[in-house]
mmCIF file of C-alpha atoms in Angstrom:
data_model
loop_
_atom_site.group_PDB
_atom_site.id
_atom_site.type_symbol
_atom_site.label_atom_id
_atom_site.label_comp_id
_atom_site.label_asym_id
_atom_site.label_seq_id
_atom_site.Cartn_x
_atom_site.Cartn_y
_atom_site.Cartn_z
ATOM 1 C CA UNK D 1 113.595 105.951 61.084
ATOM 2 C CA UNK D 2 114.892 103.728 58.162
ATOM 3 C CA UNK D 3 111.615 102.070 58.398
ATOM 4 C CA UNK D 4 109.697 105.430 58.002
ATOM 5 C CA UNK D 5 112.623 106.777 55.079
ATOM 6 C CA UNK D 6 112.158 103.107 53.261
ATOM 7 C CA UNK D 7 108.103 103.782 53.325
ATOM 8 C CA UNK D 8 108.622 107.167 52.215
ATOM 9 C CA UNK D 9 111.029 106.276 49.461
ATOM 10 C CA UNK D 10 108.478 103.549 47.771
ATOM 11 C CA UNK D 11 105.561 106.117 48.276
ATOM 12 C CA UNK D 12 106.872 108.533 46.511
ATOM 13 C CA UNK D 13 108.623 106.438 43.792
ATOM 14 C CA UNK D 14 104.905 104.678 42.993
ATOM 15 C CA UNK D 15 102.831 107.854 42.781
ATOM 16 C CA UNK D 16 105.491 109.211 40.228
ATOM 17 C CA UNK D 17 105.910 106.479 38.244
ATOM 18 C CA UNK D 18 101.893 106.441 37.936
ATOM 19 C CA UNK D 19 102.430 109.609 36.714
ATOM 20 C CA UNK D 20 101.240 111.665 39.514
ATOM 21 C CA UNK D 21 101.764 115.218 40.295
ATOM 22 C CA UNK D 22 104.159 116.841 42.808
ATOM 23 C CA UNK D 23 100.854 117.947 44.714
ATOM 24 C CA UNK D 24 99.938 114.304 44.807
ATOM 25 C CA UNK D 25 103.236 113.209 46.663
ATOM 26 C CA UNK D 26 103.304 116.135 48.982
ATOM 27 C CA UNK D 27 99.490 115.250 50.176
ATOM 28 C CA UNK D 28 100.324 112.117 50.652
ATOM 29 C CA UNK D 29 103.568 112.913 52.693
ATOM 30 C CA UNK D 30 101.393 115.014 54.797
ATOM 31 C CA UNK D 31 99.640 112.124 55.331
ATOM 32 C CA UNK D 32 101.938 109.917 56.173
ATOM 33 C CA UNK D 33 103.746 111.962 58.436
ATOM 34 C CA UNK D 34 100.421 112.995 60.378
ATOM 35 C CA UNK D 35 100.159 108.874 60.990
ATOM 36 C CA UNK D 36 103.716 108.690 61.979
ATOM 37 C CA UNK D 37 103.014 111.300 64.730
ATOM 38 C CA UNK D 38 99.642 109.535 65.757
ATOM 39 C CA UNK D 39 102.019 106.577 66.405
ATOM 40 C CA UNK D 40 104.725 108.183 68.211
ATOM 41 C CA UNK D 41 102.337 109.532 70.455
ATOM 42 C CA UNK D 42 100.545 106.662 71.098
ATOM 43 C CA UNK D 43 104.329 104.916 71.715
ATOM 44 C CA UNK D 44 104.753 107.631 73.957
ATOM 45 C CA UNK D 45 101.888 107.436 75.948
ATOM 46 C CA UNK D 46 102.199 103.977 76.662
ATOM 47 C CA UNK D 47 106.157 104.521 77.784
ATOM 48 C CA UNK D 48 104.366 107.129 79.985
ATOM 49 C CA UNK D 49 102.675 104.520 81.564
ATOM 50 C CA UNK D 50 105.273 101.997 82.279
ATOM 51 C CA UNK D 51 107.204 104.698 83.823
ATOM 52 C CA UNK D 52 105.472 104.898 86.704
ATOM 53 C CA UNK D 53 107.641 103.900 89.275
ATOM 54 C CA UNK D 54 105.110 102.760 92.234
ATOM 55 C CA UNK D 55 108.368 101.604 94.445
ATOM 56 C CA UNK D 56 109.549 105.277 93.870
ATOM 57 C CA UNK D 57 106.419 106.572 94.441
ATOM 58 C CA UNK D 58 105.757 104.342 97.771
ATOM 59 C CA UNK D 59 108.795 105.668 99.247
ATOM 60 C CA UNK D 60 107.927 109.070 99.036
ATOM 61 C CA UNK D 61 103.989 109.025 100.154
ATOM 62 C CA UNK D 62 102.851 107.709 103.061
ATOM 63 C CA UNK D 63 99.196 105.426 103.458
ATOM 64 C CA UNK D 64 96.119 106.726 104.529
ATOM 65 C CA UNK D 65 97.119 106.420 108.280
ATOM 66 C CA UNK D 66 100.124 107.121 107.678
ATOM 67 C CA UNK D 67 98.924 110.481 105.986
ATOM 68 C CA UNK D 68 96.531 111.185 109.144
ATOM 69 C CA UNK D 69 99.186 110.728 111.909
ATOM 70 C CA UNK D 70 101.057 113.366 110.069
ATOM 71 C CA UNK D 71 98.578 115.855 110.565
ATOM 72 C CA UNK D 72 98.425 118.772 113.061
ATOM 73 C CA UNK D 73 96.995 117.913 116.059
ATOM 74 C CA UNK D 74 93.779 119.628 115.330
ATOM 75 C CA UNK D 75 93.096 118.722 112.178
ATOM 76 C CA UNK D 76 93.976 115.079 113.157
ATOM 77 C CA UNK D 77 91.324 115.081 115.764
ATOM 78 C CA UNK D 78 88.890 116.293 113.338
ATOM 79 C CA UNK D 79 89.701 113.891 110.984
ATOM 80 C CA UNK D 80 89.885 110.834 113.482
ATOM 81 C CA UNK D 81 86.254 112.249 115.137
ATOM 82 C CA UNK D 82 84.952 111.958 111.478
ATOM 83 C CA UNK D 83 86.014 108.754 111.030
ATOM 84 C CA UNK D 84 84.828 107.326 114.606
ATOM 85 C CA UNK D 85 81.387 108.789 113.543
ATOM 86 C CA UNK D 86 81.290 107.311 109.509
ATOM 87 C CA UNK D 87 79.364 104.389 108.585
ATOM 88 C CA UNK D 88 80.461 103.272 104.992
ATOM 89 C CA UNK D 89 77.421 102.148 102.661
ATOM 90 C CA UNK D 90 78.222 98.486 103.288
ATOM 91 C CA UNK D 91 76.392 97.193 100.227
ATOM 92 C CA UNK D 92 78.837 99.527 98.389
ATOM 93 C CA UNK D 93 82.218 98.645 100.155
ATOM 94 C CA UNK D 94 81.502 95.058 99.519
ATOM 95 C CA UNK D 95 81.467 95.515 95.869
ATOM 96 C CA UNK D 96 84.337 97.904 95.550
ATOM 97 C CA UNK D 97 86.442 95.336 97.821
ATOM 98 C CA UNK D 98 87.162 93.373 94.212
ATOM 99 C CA UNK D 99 87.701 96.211 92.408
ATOM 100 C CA UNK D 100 90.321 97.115 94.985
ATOM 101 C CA UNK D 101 92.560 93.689 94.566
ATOM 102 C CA UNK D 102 93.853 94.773 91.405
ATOM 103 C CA UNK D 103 94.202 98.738 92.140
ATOM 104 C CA UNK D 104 96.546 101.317 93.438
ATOM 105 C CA UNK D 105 95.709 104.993 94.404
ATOM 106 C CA UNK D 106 97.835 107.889 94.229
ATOM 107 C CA UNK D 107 96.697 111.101 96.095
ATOM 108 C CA UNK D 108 97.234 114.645 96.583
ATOM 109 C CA UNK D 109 95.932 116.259 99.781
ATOM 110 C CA UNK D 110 97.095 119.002 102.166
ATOM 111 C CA UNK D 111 96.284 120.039 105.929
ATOM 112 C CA UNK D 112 94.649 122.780 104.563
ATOM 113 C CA UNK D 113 92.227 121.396 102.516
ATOM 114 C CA UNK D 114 88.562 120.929 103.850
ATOM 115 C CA UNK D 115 87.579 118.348 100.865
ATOM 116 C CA UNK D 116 91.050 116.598 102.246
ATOM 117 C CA UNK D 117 89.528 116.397 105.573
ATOM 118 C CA UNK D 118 85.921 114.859 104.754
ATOM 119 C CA UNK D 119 87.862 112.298 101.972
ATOM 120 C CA UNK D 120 90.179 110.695 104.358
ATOM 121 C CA UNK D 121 87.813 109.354 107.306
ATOM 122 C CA UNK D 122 86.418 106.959 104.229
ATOM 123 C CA UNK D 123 89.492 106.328 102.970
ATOM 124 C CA UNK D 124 90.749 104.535 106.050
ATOM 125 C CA UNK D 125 87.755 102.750 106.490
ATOM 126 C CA UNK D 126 88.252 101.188 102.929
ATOM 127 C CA UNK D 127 92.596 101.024 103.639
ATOM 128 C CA UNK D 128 91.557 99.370 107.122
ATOM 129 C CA UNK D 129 88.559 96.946 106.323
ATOM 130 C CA UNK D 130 89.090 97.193 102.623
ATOM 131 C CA UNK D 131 92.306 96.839 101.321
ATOM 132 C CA UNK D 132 92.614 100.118 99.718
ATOM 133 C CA UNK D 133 96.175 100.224 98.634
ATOM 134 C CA UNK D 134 96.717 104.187 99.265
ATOM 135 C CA UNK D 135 99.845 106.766 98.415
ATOM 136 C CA UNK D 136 99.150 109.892 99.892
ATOM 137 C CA UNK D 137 101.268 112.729 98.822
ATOM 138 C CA UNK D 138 100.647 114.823 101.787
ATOM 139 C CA UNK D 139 102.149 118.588 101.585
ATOM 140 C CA UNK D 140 100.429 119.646 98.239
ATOM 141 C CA UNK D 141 100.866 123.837 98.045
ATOM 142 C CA UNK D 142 99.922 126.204 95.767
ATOM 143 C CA UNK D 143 102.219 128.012 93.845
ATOM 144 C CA UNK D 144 100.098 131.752 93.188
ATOM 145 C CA UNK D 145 103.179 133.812 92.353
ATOM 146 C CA UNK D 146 103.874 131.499 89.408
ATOM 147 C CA UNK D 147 101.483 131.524 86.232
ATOM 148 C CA UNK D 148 102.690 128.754 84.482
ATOM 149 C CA UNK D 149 102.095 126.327 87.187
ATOM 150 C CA UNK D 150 99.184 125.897 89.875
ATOM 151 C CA UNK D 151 101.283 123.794 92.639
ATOM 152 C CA UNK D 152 104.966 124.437 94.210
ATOM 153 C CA UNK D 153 107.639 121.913 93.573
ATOM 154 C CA UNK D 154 108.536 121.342 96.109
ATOM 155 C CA UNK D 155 107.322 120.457 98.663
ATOM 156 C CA UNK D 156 104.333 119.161 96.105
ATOM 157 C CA UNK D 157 105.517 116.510 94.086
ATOM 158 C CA UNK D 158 106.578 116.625 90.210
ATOM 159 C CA UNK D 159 103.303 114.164 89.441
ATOM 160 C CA UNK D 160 101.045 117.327 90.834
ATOM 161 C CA UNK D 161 101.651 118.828 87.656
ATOM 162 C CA UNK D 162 102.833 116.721 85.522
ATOM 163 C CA UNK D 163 100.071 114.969 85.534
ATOM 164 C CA UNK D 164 97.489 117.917 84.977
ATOM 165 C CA UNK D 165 95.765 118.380 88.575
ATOM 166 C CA UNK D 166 93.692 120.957 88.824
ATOM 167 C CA UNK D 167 92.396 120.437 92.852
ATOM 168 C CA UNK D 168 92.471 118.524 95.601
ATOM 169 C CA UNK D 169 92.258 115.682 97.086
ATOM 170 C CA UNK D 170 93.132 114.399 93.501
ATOM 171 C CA UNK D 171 92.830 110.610 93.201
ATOM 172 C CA UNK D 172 94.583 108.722 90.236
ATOM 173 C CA UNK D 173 93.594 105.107 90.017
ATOM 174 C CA UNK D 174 95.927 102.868 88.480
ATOM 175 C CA UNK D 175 96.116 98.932 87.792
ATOM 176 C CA UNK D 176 98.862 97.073 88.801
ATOM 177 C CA UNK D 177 101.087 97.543 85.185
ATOM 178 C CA UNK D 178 100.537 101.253 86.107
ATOM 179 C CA UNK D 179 98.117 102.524 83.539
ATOM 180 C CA UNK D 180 95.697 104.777 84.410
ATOM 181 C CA UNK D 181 92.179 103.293 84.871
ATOM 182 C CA UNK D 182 90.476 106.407 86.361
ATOM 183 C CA UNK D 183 91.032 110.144 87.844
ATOM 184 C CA UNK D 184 88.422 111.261 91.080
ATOM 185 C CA UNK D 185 88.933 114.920 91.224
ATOM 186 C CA UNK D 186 88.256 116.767 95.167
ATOM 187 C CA UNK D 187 84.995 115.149 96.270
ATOM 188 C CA UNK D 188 81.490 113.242 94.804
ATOM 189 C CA UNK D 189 79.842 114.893 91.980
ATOM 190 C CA UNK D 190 77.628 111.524 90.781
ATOM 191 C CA UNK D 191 76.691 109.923 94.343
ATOM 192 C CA UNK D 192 76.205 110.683 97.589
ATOM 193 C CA UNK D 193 79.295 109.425 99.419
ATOM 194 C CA UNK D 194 82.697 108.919 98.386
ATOM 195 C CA UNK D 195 82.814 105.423 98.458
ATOM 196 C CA UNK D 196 80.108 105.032 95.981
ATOM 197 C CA UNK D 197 81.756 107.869 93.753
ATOM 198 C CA UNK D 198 84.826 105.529 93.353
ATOM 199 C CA UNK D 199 83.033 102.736 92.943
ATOM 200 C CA UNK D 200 80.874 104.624 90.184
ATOM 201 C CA UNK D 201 83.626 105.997 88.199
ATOM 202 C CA UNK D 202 85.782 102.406 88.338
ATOM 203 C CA UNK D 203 82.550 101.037 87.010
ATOM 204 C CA UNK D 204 82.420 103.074 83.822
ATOM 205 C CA UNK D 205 85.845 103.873 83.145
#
């Protein structure tokens, strides 16, 4: 702040001692102030990011199998029959596999949710053979009766909608400093399987 008031102060005392008008000073206060706010923001994002707490996060998700184990009985087995029955796109997998080193994935899914079902048989393929390093926040609900937000805290999590999600299964890809590298929203819109979705949008993030 006595940065910004010492800036201010010289800006103002040079335009009037070249003799400029009050509307000169006042634009160029506007100015000034309109760059001060694109650099708070920009501060503020990046505190954002390093606020992710991943051990925090970790200890209230569960991994992919983790995630499945937790599921009704019937959904499990539809899940786990899925998954018996997948064969990832190998030539895919293989290139994701270094992409996955440096990366952590935070997700929202629910029993409920049919996208949720057909995500996670591919997702423990690539936890199991890839080294997918999943959280899986598990017991996402809606919250209709409530018009200011789309998801019930809790049992959702804060992240839900702090973080803007709009569906599910809701993937947020992060690197290991925890800034967001890329957002996968319910299911593939760009290829045909999911694995080659992720590996599309990681590609041109």
């Amino acid at each position: 702040m006595i940065a910004l008031y010492n800036s201010t102060a010289k800006l103002v005392t040079h335009l009037f001692l070249q003799e400029k008008t009050v509307s000169s000073c006042l634009s160029a206060l506007f100015v000034l102030h309109l760059d001060t706010n694109r650099r708070v923001l920009e501060e503020i994002k990046t505190f954002t990011r390093i606020m992710i707490d991943f051990e925090d996060i970790r200890k209230r998700t569960t991994n992919v199998k983790g995630y499945i184990d937790k599921l009704p009985d019937k959904d499990k087995d539809i899940v786990m029959e899925s998954y018996e029955e997948y064969n990832l796109n190998i030539e895919a997998a293989n290139e994701l596999k270094d992409f996955l080193k440096d990366l952590k994935v935070v997700i929202f899914s629910a029993a409920w949710c049919g996208d949720c079902k057909r995500a996670m048989p591919v997702l423990l393929h690539l936890e199991e053979k890839y080294g997918l390093d999943a959280m899986v926040f598990g017991e996402i609900k809606t919250d209709p009766l409530n018009k200011d937000v789309r998801w019930r805290v809790p049992p959702s999590p804060p992240e839900i909608n702090e973080w803007g999600a709009t569906a599910i299964p809701w993937f947020e890809f992060f690197d290991s400093k925890g800034n967001k590298v890329a957002t996968l929203i319910e299911k593939p819109k760009v290829k045909e399987t999911l694995e080659e979705e992720i590996l599309y949008i990681l590609k041109n993030k």
